[in-house]
Amino acid sequence: MLELPILGLLQEEPLHGYELKKRLDETLGLWGVSFGSLYPALARLEREGAIEAIDPVDGDRRPLFPTTGSLAGEAAAARRRRVVVSRRRRKAYRITSVGTARFEQLLEEDPPPTADDDRAFAVKLAFCRYLPREARLAILERRRTQLADRLDRAQRVLRAQRDRRRPEDPYARSLVEHGTRTAAHDLEWVDELIAAEREAAAPESASAGTPSPGGNTL
Amino acid sequence: MLELPILGLLQEEPLHGYELKKRLDETLGLWGVSFGSLYPALARLEREGAIEAIDPVDGDRRPLFPTTGSLAGEAAAARRRRVVVSRRRRKAYRITSVGTARFEQLLEEDPPPTADDDRAFAVKLAFCRYLPREARLAILERRRTQLADRLDRAQRVLRAQRDRRRPEDPYARSLVEHGTRTAAHDLEWVDELIAAEREAAAPESASAGTPSPGGNTL
DNA sequence: GTCATCATGTAAGCCGTTACATGATTGC
DNA sequence: GCAATCATGTAACGGCTTACATGATGAC
């Protein structure tokens, strides 16, 4: 579950673990990633050859500005201290071609439905800009199917609840009703995304044109 | 994660594993539970004394009607076969007082935020009818806080996205926007639940009355 | 010199998944 | 008799969590 967002973030630029965690926490913002899962994941990816550690070269030395304190003073102080070697413990990772392949595979594969389909889709959407339009559409279509199924099931459960003569629990009832609304809402959203994607694929206003066969990466 | 819904379903009546799975799959309908997690969970609960196996007594023998075939013919066939002992391998579980205590503890405890807060809340709501009103309100209030936080964070991320001069990825953008709407929507829903709960607690139309101190179980 | 933060890792444990093994019951 | 369904389990594996260990850097 972590591999995809890690590879996704490394797509832009090499990063080290600590920074990676911060970005995962905020950008993907919904769930806290722990170091205890991040570092093993990085080790795994490195073992597989999907990423490689680059040694902290010159330019890496002070990428973060101190949050307080005068810059000039800081620079002077740095000059006074043993100047050059610093931050050597940081291990930045760069994605390899193997990693890019793996990244695309993870984005495009259709895993068996699981408890966190929603999160999985969110992560995919967050990085699907790196895919060609067709692959992106495939992801969206699959999500559409998924949501349509969910809506269907929710509506059936709703009907079943109504038909039961049972005293009927208002909480379970409200839960299913809200679930139904949410599924419908999500479905609309995905439909909009799909429509936008199709629109972008065929910008000519022709109504019956063949769909553009293009597969450009945005 | 499975313990709560298992204990919740057993609150109503004793059930055996297979039947439990079916109900978990459909009633809690969103995610497929596997036997490989269900049976170990049952074993765990039994070890802890939260549930106990009851031997398949008389009444248990044919609780399910055959889906096809004539009932009379079926009964006759049963009489022809060695009549009495049947279905003996079924192991139904009954909840104990320990189990009920555990159930309430699971419902009321406030676990550290995790990836499946949403699911956890859904499960709680599905069974909160067994709680006194106050405890139910506590659950709802906690969920409210959670959602308010989420909305807040989503809105901050949204603002951050707007402020960035970056070319801005439309997919990540849409993801956060939709997340914001969903959080707001969920928040409204919980607010309605809270209002309904308060209403039910103080049915007198007095505007400044002291809140009813009652703790009745529905 | 000390505290907060940055930074990387390991270990134990939990719980879920898939796949496998087993066997009874019932319809046809 | 054979297949489908009912029914209960075990084993291997994976991955995430918490807690722990370690140490550098920089602000004051």
Short mmCIF file of C-alpha atoms (C1' of nucleotides) in Angstrom, two decimals:
data_model
loop_
_atom_site.label_atom_id
_atom_site.label_comp_id
_atom_site.label_asym_id
_atom_site.label_seq_id
_atom_site.Cartn_x
_atom_site.Cartn_y
_atom_site.Cartn_z
CA MET A 1 0.00 0.00 0.00
CA LEU A 2 2.90 2.34 0.62
CA GLU A 3 4.86 1.46 -2.45
CA LEU A 4 2.70 3.34 -4.88
CA PRO A 5 2.74 6.71 -3.12
CA ILE A 6 6.46 6.38 -2.41
CA LEU A 7 7.26 5.74 -6.06
CA GLY A 8 4.83 8.48 -6.99
CA LEU A 9 6.58 11.07 -4.89
CA LEU A 10 9.99 9.97 -6.10
CA GLN A 11 8.77 10.44 -9.63
CA GLU A 12 9.30 14.17 -9.14
CA GLU A 13 12.60 14.25 -7.31
CA PRO A 14 14.84 12.18 -5.06
CA LEU A 15 13.87 12.36 -1.41
CA HIS A 16 15.04 10.85 1.84
CA GLY A 17 12.85 8.90 4.23
CA TYR A 18 12.09 11.60 6.71
CA GLU A 19 11.03 14.07 4.06
CA LEU A 20 9.04 11.36 2.33
CA LYS A 21 7.11 10.75 5.52
CA LYS A 22 6.25 14.40 5.87
CA ARG A 23 4.93 14.58 2.33
CA LEU A 24 2.98 11.37 2.70
CA ASP A 25 1.44 12.72 5.89
CA GLU A 26 0.41 16.04 4.46
CA THR A 27 -0.03 15.75 0.73
CA LEU A 28 -1.72 12.39 0.90
CA GLY A 29 -2.77 13.93 4.15
CA LEU A 30 -5.47 11.53 5.29
CA TRP A 31 -3.50 8.97 7.27
CA GLY A 32 -0.37 9.02 9.32
CA VAL A 33 2.42 6.87 7.94
CA SER A 34 4.78 5.50 10.57
CA PHE A 35 8.53 5.19 10.22
CA GLY A 36 8.20 1.59 11.17
CA SER A 37 6.40 0.93 7.94
CA LEU A 38 8.13 3.51 5.78
CA TYR A 39 11.74 2.44 6.23
CA PRO A 40 11.07 -1.25 5.70
CA ALA A 41 9.11 -0.30 2.59
CA LEU A 42 12.09 1.71 1.32
CA ALA A 43 14.41 -1.20 2.08
CA ARG A 44 12.08 -3.52 0.21
CA LEU A 45 11.96 -1.25 -2.81
CA GLU A 46 15.72 -0.88 -2.81
CA ARG A 47 16.17 -4.64 -2.63
CA GLU A 48 13.90 -5.01 -5.63
CA GLY A 49 15.90 -2.43 -7.52
CA ALA A 50 12.97 -0.05 -7.82
CA ILE A 51 14.85 2.75 -6.09
CA GLU A 52 18.48 3.44 -5.38
CA ALA A 53 20.19 5.45 -2.68
CA ILE A 54 22.17 8.38 -3.99
CA ASP A 55 24.88 9.66 -1.74
CA PRO A 56 24.28 13.08 -0.36
CA VAL A 57 26.12 15.09 -2.94
CA ASP A 58 27.17 18.68 -2.59
CA GLY A 59 23.92 20.30 -3.48
CA ASP A 60 22.13 18.29 -0.86
CA ARG A 61 23.99 19.79 2.00
CA ARG A 62 21.59 22.43 3.26
CA PRO A 63 18.39 22.22 1.31
CA LEU A 64 16.31 23.34 4.28
CA PHE A 65 16.50 26.90 5.45
CA PRO A 66 16.58 27.33 9.19
CA THR A 67 13.17 28.44 10.34
CA THR A 68 14.51 31.12 12.66
CA GLY A 69 17.73 33.05 12.99
CA SER A 70 19.38 35.39 10.55
CA LEU A 71 20.55 33.80 7.35
CA ALA A 72 23.77 35.77 7.23
CA GLY A 73 24.59 34.82 10.79
CA GLU A 74 23.86 31.22 10.02
CA ALA A 75 26.14 31.23 7.02
CA ALA A 76 28.90 32.84 9.01
CA ALA A 77 28.51 30.29 11.76
CA ALA A 78 28.67 27.50 9.21
CA ARG A 79 31.92 28.92 7.88
CA ARG A 80 33.32 29.04 11.40
CA ARG A 81 32.39 25.39 12.02
CA ARG A 82 34.05 22.58 10.04
CA VAL A 83 32.50 23.75 6.89
CA VAL A 84 31.88 21.07 4.33
CA VAL A 85 30.75 17.72 5.64
CA SER A 86 27.31 17.85 7.06
CA ARG A 87 24.05 15.93 6.76
CA ARG A 88 25.99 12.89 5.65
CA ARG A 89 23.56 10.54 7.33
CA ARG A 90 20.73 11.47 5.02
CA LYS A 91 20.01 8.83 2.43
CA ALA A 92 18.08 10.14 -0.53
CA TYR A 93 16.46 7.70 -2.90
CA ARG A 94 16.08 8.06 -6.63
CA ILE A 95 13.63 6.02 -8.66
CA THR A 96 15.07 3.65 -11.27
CA SER A 97 13.62 2.48 -14.55
CA VAL A 98 12.57 -0.70 -12.77
CA GLY A 99 10.79 1.48 -10.25
CA THR A 100 8.99 3.43 -12.92
CA ALA A 101 7.78 0.20 -14.49
CA ARG A 102 6.62 -1.02 -11.10
CA PHE A 103 4.93 2.32 -10.48
CA GLU A 104 2.92 2.07 -13.67
CA GLN A 105 2.06 -1.52 -13.01
CA LEU A 106 0.75 -0.64 -9.56
CA LEU A 107 -1.29 2.20 -11.00
CA GLU A 108 -2.84 0.11 -13.72
CA GLU A 109 -3.38 -3.22 -12.05
CA ASP A 110 -6.85 -4.08 -10.87
CA PRO A 111 -6.55 -5.71 -7.47
CA PRO A 112 -9.38 -7.84 -6.06
CA PRO A 113 -11.83 -5.71 -4.12
CA THR A 114 -10.64 -5.10 -0.62
CA ALA A 115 -11.60 -3.03 2.40
CA ASP A 116 -9.66 0.04 1.32
CA ASP A 117 -10.72 0.40 -2.25
CA ASP A 118 -11.44 4.03 -1.56
CA ARG A 119 -7.99 4.81 -0.33
CA ALA A 120 -6.46 2.81 -3.15
CA PHE A 121 -8.38 4.82 -5.70
CA ALA A 122 -7.45 8.09 -4.03
CA VAL A 123 -3.78 7.21 -4.20
CA LYS A 124 -4.07 6.23 -7.83
CA LEU A 125 -5.86 9.42 -8.73
CA ALA A 126 -3.23 11.43 -6.91
CA PHE A 127 -0.58 10.09 -9.27
CA CYS A 128 -2.43 9.24 -12.43
CA ARG A 129 -1.13 12.37 -14.13
CA TYR A 130 1.93 10.31 -15.04
CA LEU A 131 -0.16 7.90 -17.08
CA PRO A 132 -1.28 8.13 -20.68
CA ARG A 133 -4.89 9.17 -21.06
CA GLU A 134 -6.14 5.70 -21.92
CA ALA A 135 -4.76 4.11 -18.80
CA ARG A 136 -6.23 6.93 -16.76
CA LEU A 137 -9.62 6.37 -18.30
CA ALA A 138 -9.37 2.68 -17.52
CA ILE A 139 -8.80 3.48 -13.86
CA LEU A 140 -11.76 5.82 -13.80
CA GLU A 141 -14.03 3.34 -15.55
CA ARG A 142 -13.12 0.61 -13.14
CA ARG A 143 -13.84 2.90 -10.24
CA ARG A 144 -17.16 3.75 -11.83
CA THR A 145 -18.13 0.10 -11.99
CA GLN A 146 -17.09 -0.38 -8.41
CA LEU A 147 -19.18 2.53 -7.22
CA ALA A 148 -22.17 1.50 -9.29
CA ASP A 149 -22.01 -1.92 -7.65
CA ARG A 150 -21.78 -0.35 -4.24
CA LEU A 151 -24.74 1.91 -4.89
CA ASP A 152 -26.71 -1.04 -6.08
CA ARG A 153 -25.97 -3.10 -3.04
CA ALA A 154 -26.71 -0.20 -0.72
CA GLN A 155 -30.08 0.31 -2.37
CA ARG A 156 -30.91 -3.35 -2.06
CA VAL A 157 -30.05 -3.33 1.63
CA LEU A 158 -32.20 -0.23 2.00
CA ARG A 159 -35.15 -1.98 0.40
CA ALA A 160 -34.58 -5.04 2.54
CA GLN A 161 -34.63 -2.86 5.63
CA ARG A 162 -37.92 -1.29 4.61
CA ASP A 163 -39.51 -4.68 3.98
CA ARG A 164 -38.55 -6.11 7.34
CA ARG A 165 -41.34 -5.70 9.90
CA ARG A 166 -38.65 -5.56 12.62
CA PRO A 167 -38.82 -2.54 14.96
CA GLU A 168 -36.03 -1.24 12.74
CA ASP A 169 -32.97 0.29 14.21
CA PRO A 170 -32.77 3.97 13.20
CA TYR A 171 -28.97 4.05 13.39
CA ALA A 172 -28.35 1.17 11.02
CA ARG A 173 -31.00 2.68 8.81
CA SER A 174 -29.41 6.08 8.74
CA LEU A 175 -26.04 4.48 8.11
CA VAL A 176 -27.26 2.72 5.00
CA GLU A 177 -29.10 5.79 3.78
CA HIS A 178 -26.03 7.91 4.14
CA GLY A 179 -23.96 5.24 2.48
CA THR A 180 -26.33 5.31 -0.44
CA ARG A 181 -26.11 9.07 -0.78
CA THR A 182 -22.34 8.98 -0.55
CA ALA A 183 -22.05 6.28 -3.18
CA ALA A 184 -24.31 8.27 -5.50
CA HIS A 185 -22.30 11.40 -4.89
CA ASP A 186 -19.01 9.62 -5.55
CA LEU A 187 -20.44 8.17 -8.71
CA GLU A 188 -21.38 11.60 -10.01
CA TRP A 189 -17.93 12.84 -9.30
CA VAL A 190 -16.24 10.02 -11.16
CA ASP A 191 -18.62 10.56 -14.05
CA GLU A 192 -17.50 14.16 -14.20
CA LEU A 193 -13.87 13.10 -14.22
CA ILE A 194 -14.57 10.68 -17.03
CA ALA A 195 -16.45 13.30 -19.01
CA ALA A 196 -13.61 15.78 -18.56
CA GLU A 197 -11.14 13.17 -19.68
CA ARG A 198 -13.16 12.37 -22.81
CA GLU A 199 -13.55 16.04 -23.51
CA ALA A 200 -9.82 16.54 -23.28
CA ALA A 201 -9.23 13.56 -25.53
CA ALA A 202 -11.52 14.92 -28.26
CA PRO A 203 -11.43 18.68 -28.12
CA GLU A 204 -13.16 19.07 -31.51
CA SER A 205 -16.81 19.79 -30.94
CA ALA A 206 -17.82 17.14 -33.45
CA SER A 207 -20.62 15.07 -31.99
CA ALA A 208 -19.98 11.73 -33.69
CA GLY A 209 -16.26 11.79 -34.29
CA THR A 210 -14.15 8.73 -33.66
CA PRO A 211 -12.44 8.97 -30.31
CA SER A 212 -8.95 10.35 -30.60
CA PRO A 213 -6.52 7.44 -30.49
CA GLY A 214 -3.87 9.53 -28.84
CA GLY A 215 -2.05 8.36 -25.74
CA ASN A 216 -0.12 11.43 -24.76
CA THR A 217 0.94 11.86 -21.17
CA LEU A 218 -0.63 15.28 -20.56
CA MET B 1 -11.64 -5.07 13.82
CA LEU B 2 -13.80 -8.16 13.54
CA GLU B 3 -14.50 -8.54 17.22
CA LEU B 4 -16.96 -5.71 17.49
CA PRO B 5 -19.27 -6.77 14.66
CA ILE B 6 -19.12 -10.40 15.77
CA LEU B 7 -20.12 -9.56 19.30
CA GLY B 8 -22.72 -7.18 17.93
CA LEU B 9 -24.39 -9.85 15.84
CA LEU B 10 -24.28 -12.34 18.69
CA GLN B 11 -26.04 -9.78 20.85
CA GLU B 12 -29.25 -10.76 19.09
CA GLU B 13 -28.94 -14.52 18.95
CA PRO B 14 -26.39 -17.33 18.90
CA LEU B 15 -24.93 -17.99 15.48
CA HIS B 16 -22.36 -20.30 13.98
CA GLY B 17 -19.36 -19.18 11.97
CA TYR B 18 -20.68 -19.74 8.52
CA GLU B 19 -23.88 -17.87 9.17
CA LEU B 20 -21.93 -15.13 10.88
CA LYS B 21 -19.83 -14.67 7.78
CA LYS B 22 -22.90 -14.35 5.60
CA ARG B 23 -24.37 -11.67 7.82
CA LEU B 24 -21.11 -9.82 8.06
CA ASP B 25 -20.82 -9.88 4.29
CA GLU B 26 -24.30 -8.64 3.59
CA THR B 27 -25.57 -6.68 6.53
CA LEU B 28 -22.30 -4.88 7.16
CA GLY B 29 -22.16 -5.45 3.43
CA LEU B 30 -19.23 -3.27 2.45
CA TRP B 31 -16.31 -5.67 2.71
CA GLY B 32 -15.85 -9.37 2.34
CA VAL B 33 -14.80 -11.15 5.50
CA SER B 34 -12.75 -14.29 4.93
CA PHE B 35 -13.06 -17.51 6.90
CA GLY B 36 -9.36 -17.32 7.53
CA SER B 37 -9.90 -14.27 9.65
CA LEU B 38 -13.32 -15.14 11.03
CA TYR B 39 -12.58 -18.51 12.61
CA PRO B 40 -9.38 -17.38 14.31
CA ALA B 41 -11.30 -14.38 15.61
CA LEU B 42 -13.96 -16.68 17.04
CA ALA B 43 -11.29 -18.88 18.59
CA ARG B 44 -9.69 -15.78 20.12
CA LEU B 45 -12.97 -14.60 21.56
CA GLU B 46 -13.72 -18.02 22.96
CA ARG B 47 -10.29 -18.23 24.56
CA GLU B 48 -10.96 -14.87 26.21
CA GLY B 49 -14.29 -16.11 27.47
CA ALA B 50 -16.24 -13.51 25.53
CA ILE B 51 -18.27 -16.15 23.72
CA GLU B 52 -19.00 -19.80 24.34
CA ALA B 53 -19.90 -22.62 22.02
CA ILE B 54 -23.30 -24.13 22.67
CA ASP B 55 -23.80 -27.62 21.44
CA PRO B 56 -26.26 -27.95 18.65
CA VAL B 57 -29.38 -28.65 20.63
CA ASP B 58 -32.60 -30.00 19.29
CA GLY B 59 -34.05 -26.77 18.03
CA ASP B 60 -30.97 -26.14 16.01
CA ARG B 61 -31.42 -29.15 13.83
CA ARG B 62 -33.01 -27.74 10.73
CA PRO B 63 -33.24 -24.01 11.03
CA LEU B 64 -32.76 -23.47 7.31
CA PHE B 65 -35.45 -24.52 4.91
CA PRO B 66 -34.25 -26.23 1.80
CA THR B 67 -34.40 -23.74 -1.03
CA THR B 68 -35.95 -26.16 -3.50
CA GLY B 69 -37.83 -29.44 -3.26
CA SER B 70 -41.13 -30.17 -1.63
CA LEU B 71 -41.22 -29.72 2.10
CA ALA B 72 -43.32 -32.82 2.66
CA GLY B 73 -40.98 -34.93 0.57
CA GLU B 74 -38.03 -33.54 2.45
CA ALA B 75 -39.58 -34.34 5.80
CA ALA B 76 -40.40 -37.85 4.66
CA ALA B 77 -36.87 -38.38 3.43
CA ALA B 78 -35.56 -37.16 6.77
CA ARG B 79 -37.75 -39.66 8.57
CA ARG B 80 -36.46 -42.43 6.33
CA ARG B 81 -32.85 -41.49 7.04
CA ARG B 82 -31.41 -41.86 10.54
CA VAL B 83 -33.72 -39.27 11.86
CA VAL B 84 -32.42 -37.31 14.78
CA VAL B 85 -28.75 -36.50 14.65
CA SER B 86 -27.92 -34.05 11.97
CA ARG B 87 -25.96 -30.86 11.62
CA ARG B 88 -23.88 -31.91 14.57
CA ARG B 89 -20.77 -30.26 13.23
CA ARG B 90 -22.25 -26.83 13.50
CA LYS B 91 -20.85 -24.87 16.39
CA ALA B 92 -23.04 -21.99 17.45
CA TYR B 93 -21.62 -19.33 19.73
CA ARG B 94 -23.45 -17.45 22.43
CA ILE B 95 -22.16 -14.22 23.90
CA THR B 96 -21.25 -14.25 27.59
CA SER B 97 -21.38 -11.47 30.16
CA VAL B 98 -17.65 -11.02 29.61
CA GLY B 99 -18.40 -10.65 25.94
CA THR B 100 -21.06 -8.05 26.55
CA ALA B 101 -18.64 -6.04 28.67
CA ARG B 102 -16.01 -6.31 25.94
CA PHE B 103 -18.59 -5.30 23.36
CA GLU B 104 -19.46 -2.13 25.23
CA GLN B 105 -15.84 -1.36 25.84
CA LEU B 106 -15.07 -1.69 22.14
CA LEU B 107 -17.99 0.54 21.30
CA GLU B 108 -17.05 3.25 23.72
CA GLU B 109 -13.29 3.30 23.53
CA ASP B 110 -11.63 6.03 21.52
CA PRO B 111 -8.79 4.46 19.59
CA PRO B 112 -5.97 6.58 18.19
CA PRO B 113 -6.82 7.81 14.70
CA THR B 114 -6.03 5.21 12.10
CA ALA B 115 -6.56 4.63 8.41
CA ASP B 116 -10.00 3.09 8.81
CA ASP B 117 -11.69 5.55 11.11
CA ASP B 118 -14.60 5.63 8.73
CA ARG B 119 -15.19 1.93 8.82
CA ALA B 120 -14.73 1.87 12.57
CA PHE B 121 -17.38 4.53 13.00
CA ALA B 122 -19.76 2.75 10.66
CA VAL B 123 -19.45 -0.45 12.66
CA LYS B 124 -20.02 1.41 15.89
CA LEU B 125 -23.08 3.15 14.57
CA ALA B 126 -24.45 -0.13 13.32
CA PHE B 127 -24.50 -1.44 16.88
CA CYS B 128 -24.84 1.63 19.05
CA ARG B 129 -28.51 0.89 19.64
CA TYR B 130 -27.36 -1.32 22.50
CA LEU B 131 -25.79 1.60 24.30
CA PRO B 132 -27.36 4.11 26.67
CA ARG B 133 -28.07 7.44 25.07
CA GLU B 134 -25.13 9.20 26.69
CA ALA B 135 -22.56 6.78 25.40
CA ARG B 136 -24.11 7.04 21.97
CA LEU B 137 -23.85 10.79 22.06
CA ALA B 138 -20.22 10.53 23.09
CA ILE B 139 -19.49 8.42 20.03
CA LEU B 140 -21.24 10.90 17.78
CA GLU B 141 -19.46 13.87 19.31
CA ARG B 142 -16.11 12.24 18.88
CA ARG B 143 -16.90 11.51 15.27
CA ARG B 144 -17.93 15.11 14.84
CA THR B 145 -14.58 16.33 16.09
CA GLN B 146 -12.80 13.93 13.83
CA LEU B 147 -14.71 15.09 10.79
CA ALA B 148 -14.29 18.75 11.66
CA ASP B 149 -10.53 18.17 11.83
CA ARG B 150 -10.60 16.41 8.53
CA LEU B 151 -12.56 19.18 6.89
CA ASP B 152 -10.15 21.70 8.27
CA ARG B 153 -7.12 19.90 6.97
CA ALA B 154 -8.72 19.37 3.58
CA GLN B 155 -9.47 23.06 3.31
CA ARG B 156 -5.93 23.97 4.25
CA VAL B 157 -4.55 21.63 1.61
CA LEU B 158 -6.95 23.18 -0.86
CA ARG B 159 -5.69 26.66 -0.06
CA ALA B 160 -2.10 25.48 -0.27
CA GLN B 161 -2.80 24.05 -3.72
CA ARG B 162 -4.28 27.34 -4.88
CA ASP B 163 -1.31 29.32 -3.62
CA ARG B 164 1.25 27.17 -5.36
CA ARG B 165 2.29 28.58 -8.72
CA ARG B 166 2.94 25.00 -9.87
CA PRO B 167 1.22 23.92 -13.09
CA GLU B 168 -1.15 22.21 -10.69
CA ASP B 169 -2.31 18.72 -11.28
CA PRO B 170 -6.06 18.70 -11.94
CA TYR B 171 -6.50 15.17 -10.56
CA ALA B 172 -4.96 15.82 -7.17
CA ARG B 173 -6.91 19.05 -7.13
CA SER B 174 -10.21 17.38 -7.82
CA LEU B 175 -9.39 14.71 -5.26
CA VAL B 176 -8.94 17.25 -2.51
CA GLU B 177 -12.01 19.19 -3.57
CA HIS B 178 -14.13 16.11 -3.49
CA GLY B 179 -12.63 15.13 -0.18
CA THR B 180 -13.62 18.50 1.19
CA ARG B 181 -17.18 18.17 -0.02
CA THR B 182 -17.44 14.66 1.37
CA ALA B 183 -16.12 15.70 4.76
CA ALA B 184 -18.61 18.58 4.88
CA HIS B 185 -21.41 16.26 3.88
CA ASP B 186 -20.47 13.70 6.52
CA LEU B 187 -20.28 16.44 9.10
CA GLU B 188 -23.80 17.59 8.33
CA TRP B 189 -25.05 14.06 8.64
CA VAL B 190 -23.45 13.52 12.04
CA ASP B 191 -24.85 16.84 13.17
CA GLU B 192 -28.30 15.61 12.24
CA LEU B 193 -27.77 12.42 14.19
CA ILE B 194 -26.65 14.42 17.19
CA ALA B 195 -29.64 16.73 16.93
CA ALA B 196 -32.02 13.79 16.70
CA GLU B 197 -30.39 12.22 19.71
CA ARG B 198 -30.73 15.40 21.74
CA GLU B 199 -34.31 15.78 20.62
CA ALA B 200 -35.12 12.27 21.76
CA ALA B 201 -33.42 12.90 25.07
CA ALA B 202 -35.50 16.02 25.79
CA PRO B 203 -38.89 15.56 24.20
CA GLU B 204 -40.43 18.45 26.15
CA SER B 205 -40.55 21.51 23.95
CA ALA B 206 -39.15 23.66 26.76
CA SER B 207 -36.41 25.86 25.38
CA ALA B 208 -34.23 26.26 28.48
CA GLY B 209 -34.85 23.07 30.38
CA THR B 210 -32.02 21.16 31.96
CA PRO B 211 -30.98 18.27 29.78
CA SER B 212 -32.68 15.07 30.75
CA PRO B 213 -30.28 13.05 32.89
CA GLY B 214 -31.74 9.79 31.73
CA GLY B 215 -29.59 6.91 30.56
CA ASN B 216 -32.19 4.49 29.28
CA THR B 217 -31.21 1.96 26.67
CA LEU B 218 -33.69 2.94 23.95
"C1'" DG C 1 25.19 21.82 27.57
"C1'" DT C 2 20.85 20.72 26.77
"C1'" DC C 3 16.64 20.27 24.33
"C1'" DA C 4 13.99 19.99 20.09
"C1'" DT C 5 14.19 18.34 15.74
"C1'" DC C 6 16.11 15.72 12.13
"C1'" DA C 7 17.16 11.14 10.71
"C1'" DT C 8 17.44 6.00 10.32
"C1'" DG C 9 16.62 1.94 11.65
"C1'" DT C 10 15.11 -2.88 14.39
"C1'" DA C 11 11.90 -6.11 16.95
"C1'" DA C 12 7.70 -8.05 18.57
"C1'" DG C 13 3.18 -8.64 17.84
"C1'" DC C 14 -1.36 -8.35 15.64
"C1'" DC C 15 -4.42 -9.27 12.35
"C1'" DG C 16 -5.80 -10.00 7.88
"C1'" DT C 17 -5.35 -12.62 3.38
"C1'" DT C 18 -4.93 -16.66 0.38
"C1'" DA C 19 -4.54 -21.34 -0.16
"C1'" DC C 20 -5.03 -25.72 1.46
"C1'" DA C 21 -7.30 -29.76 3.93
"C1'" DT C 22 -11.32 -32.02 5.45
"C1'" DG C 23 -15.68 -33.74 5.73
"C1'" DA C 24 -21.10 -33.74 6.14
"C1'" DT C 25 -25.55 -32.98 3.71
"C1'" DT C 26 -28.57 -32.81 0.04
"C1'" DG C 27 -30.38 -32.47 -4.74
"C1'" DC C 28 -30.51 -34.81 -8.91
"C1'" DG D 1 -22.76 -41.76 -7.31
"C1'" DC D 2 -21.59 -36.85 -8.11
"C1'" DA D 3 -21.58 -32.07 -7.56
"C1'" DA D 4 -22.86 -28.08 -4.96
"C1'" DT D 5 -23.22 -26.14 -0.77
"C1'" DC D 6 -22.63 -26.10 4.08
"C1'" DA D 7 -19.22 -26.02 7.59
"C1'" DT D 8 -14.78 -25.68 10.18
"C1'" DG D 9 -10.47 -25.22 10.50
"C1'" DT D 10 -4.82 -24.66 9.74
"C1'" DA D 11 -0.46 -22.73 7.64
"C1'" DA D 12 2.33 -19.53 5.37
"C1'" DC D 13 2.92 -15.05 4.47
"C1'" DG D 14 2.67 -10.01 4.34
"C1'" DG D 15 2.53 -5.63 6.03
"C1'" DC D 16 1.41 -2.28 9.38
"C1'" DT D 17 1.73 -0.64 14.27
"C1'" DT D 18 4.05 0.48 18.52
"C1'" DA D 19 7.95 0.77 21.06
"C1'" DC D 20 12.67 0.90 21.38
"C1'" DA D 21 17.65 2.21 20.17
"C1'" DT D 22 20.74 5.38 18.23
"C1'" DG D 23 22.88 9.36 16.95
"C1'" DA D 24 23.66 14.09 14.43
"C1'" DT D 25 22.55 19.05 14.17
"C1'" DG D 26 21.34 23.50 15.59
"C1'" DA D 27 19.10 27.05 18.64
"C1'" DC D 28 19.47 29.28 22.87
#
